[in-house]
XYZ file of C-alpha atoms in Angstrom:
186
model
C 29.087 48.573 77.108
C 32.270 50.468 75.560
C 31.639 51.751 72.001
C 33.280 49.101 69.389
C 33.505 46.373 71.339
C 31.184 44.204 68.524
C 33.249 45.267 65.943
C 36.725 44.823 67.934
C 35.727 41.116 68.199
C 34.439 40.550 64.682
C 37.646 42.090 63.287
C 40.208 40.766 65.232
C 38.409 36.872 65.533
C 40.136 35.513 62.582
C 43.359 36.298 63.938
C 43.226 35.996 67.653
C 41.503 33.179 70.039
C 39.427 35.771 71.940
C 39.413 34.847 75.813
C 37.400 36.941 78.524
C 39.472 36.971 81.636
C 37.646 38.651 84.430
C 38.372 38.971 88.224
C 34.567 39.269 88.580
C 32.135 36.014 89.804
C 30.383 34.456 87.173
C 27.017 35.183 88.057
C 27.847 38.759 87.789
C 29.826 38.546 84.726
C 27.999 36.479 82.329
C 25.012 38.310 81.438
C 27.197 41.100 80.411
C 29.704 39.031 78.465
C 26.573 37.425 76.862
C 25.423 40.856 75.802
C 28.984 41.883 74.771
C 29.665 38.776 72.444
C 26.182 38.342 70.932
C 27.716 36.782 67.850
C 29.990 34.497 69.291
C 33.241 35.357 68.838
C 34.751 34.544 72.436
C 36.228 31.419 72.480
C 36.318 30.991 76.542
C 35.469 33.224 79.767
C 37.389 32.455 82.652
C 35.892 34.014 85.599
C 37.018 34.576 89.649
C 37.782 31.514 90.192
C 40.804 31.373 87.342
C 42.442 34.032 89.581
C 45.002 34.187 91.943
C 44.166 35.745 95.250
C 46.827 37.555 97.359
C 46.712 40.077 100.276
C 42.972 40.645 99.183
C 43.388 41.277 95.580
C 42.553 38.962 92.599
C 44.643 39.032 89.560
C 44.953 37.233 86.520
C 47.810 34.332 86.357
C 48.085 33.933 82.466
C 49.926 30.367 83.334
C 46.164 29.176 83.723
C 45.582 29.978 80.130
C 47.730 26.989 79.390
C 49.141 29.166 76.110
C 52.607 29.939 75.257
C 53.081 33.472 76.844
C 55.375 34.504 74.079
C 51.908 34.652 72.064
C 49.570 35.933 74.810
C 48.384 39.348 74.765
C 45.725 40.668 77.813
C 44.178 43.858 77.386
C 42.948 45.317 80.523
C 42.194 48.585 82.272
C 44.551 47.663 85.358
C 48.517 47.694 84.493
C 48.479 45.123 87.566
C 46.057 42.805 86.171
C 48.628 39.794 85.616
C 51.318 40.571 88.267
C 53.045 37.749 87.502
C 53.074 38.316 83.517
C 53.292 42.473 83.437
C 55.121 42.111 80.306
C 51.956 40.743 78.434
C 49.556 43.758 79.414
C 47.958 46.096 77.043
C 46.568 48.929 79.315
C 43.263 50.277 78.172
C 42.112 53.538 79.599
C 39.091 53.173 82.187
C 35.606 53.564 80.154
C 33.618 56.104 82.345
C 30.603 54.477 80.886
C 29.474 57.476 79.005
C 31.721 58.857 76.420
C 31.776 57.181 73.022
C 35.565 56.620 73.339
C 37.287 55.004 70.084
C 40.433 53.587 71.900
C 39.258 49.990 70.892
C 38.430 50.377 67.313
C 41.861 52.687 67.325
C 44.071 49.539 69.194
C 42.547 47.115 66.090
C 45.587 48.333 63.809
C 48.368 47.823 66.444
C 47.038 44.300 66.900
C 46.309 43.470 63.533
C 50.036 43.964 62.680
C 51.200 41.796 65.532
C 49.134 38.981 64.411
C 50.094 39.475 60.443
C 53.899 39.663 60.811
C 53.704 36.468 62.783
C 56.011 37.894 65.726
C 57.685 35.086 67.772
C 57.100 36.878 71.181
C 54.937 39.634 71.694
C 56.254 40.745 74.896
C 59.220 42.813 73.812
C 56.901 44.754 71.501
C 54.219 45.094 74.207
C 57.072 46.120 76.823
C 58.564 48.883 74.145
C 54.965 50.410 74.134
C 53.993 50.423 78.283
C 53.544 53.607 79.538
C 52.057 54.801 76.250
C 49.241 55.221 74.609
C 49.069 52.214 72.077
C 47.272 53.612 69.254
C 48.626 57.071 69.134
C 52.060 55.841 69.617
C 51.504 53.142 66.508
C 49.961 55.650 64.442
C 53.203 57.873 65.213
C 55.430 54.935 64.447
C 53.651 54.147 61.476
C 54.129 57.924 60.190
C 57.586 57.929 60.910
C 58.561 54.432 59.030
C 56.539 55.913 56.057
C 58.201 59.127 55.898
C 61.406 56.823 56.232
C 60.513 54.952 53.698
C 58.981 57.503 50.952
C 62.662 59.549 51.662
C 64.581 55.988 50.918
C 62.527 55.459 47.546
C 63.333 59.185 46.835
C 67.145 58.722 47.609
C 66.859 55.088 45.243
C 64.966 57.184 42.336
C 67.403 59.987 42.875
C 70.369 57.430 42.412
C 68.893 55.582 39.601
C 68.230 58.966 37.689
C 72.132 60.062 38.552
C 73.610 56.793 37.459
C 71.123 56.892 34.151
C 72.459 60.320 33.079
C 76.313 59.360 33.651
C 78.155 58.522 30.188
C 78.407 54.606 29.915
C 81.945 53.770 28.584
C 82.553 50.321 27.861
C 85.764 48.820 26.276
C 85.237 46.370 23.114
C 86.676 43.580 25.356
C 83.691 43.789 27.550
C 81.379 43.846 24.988
C 81.278 47.737 24.279
C 80.513 49.911 21.125
C 84.389 50.344 20.857
C 86.937 53.407 21.840
C 89.800 53.149 24.242
C 89.317 53.673 27.493
C 92.418 52.888 28.960
C 93.977 56.373 30.764
C 97.535 55.505 30.117
C 97.260 54.951 26.025
C 96.941 57.514 24.166
């Protein structure tokens, strides 16, 4: 089993309806999914009989989920896993069965941010990340945004300090302590 699967399910189960959608027949996939989900975080299991078959290939038709596709994310190792809805696909690197990769765990912050921002349509966001390693690209975007925010805060602090250091002349008519500030009157 890929490293981090139980933690991935556990962490995201409060924010997502987790559904396993596989091209494999249930007789083959069921024991594997049982092992992956020993804690019961998976809501539904969809097997090969829920896929479409065309030209010798099985693919996942997301309309079979009966869910608003603006809110559906399909995590798969194949970019063409859903030929009808490629904008919903997040492509995970294929697991080699040996190495302890942390890709699933590294993807969690991206998915948590998507859920917490309550975006109305995930597809434009997913599309903007297509062709990238999402965990790495998202982490870089977060660093860039944090640097921009820090720069903005520094500029605002500098502006406030400049304003505070300027002498304030307020005419008596506007509640000031006095003194004429009319440049035409001497």
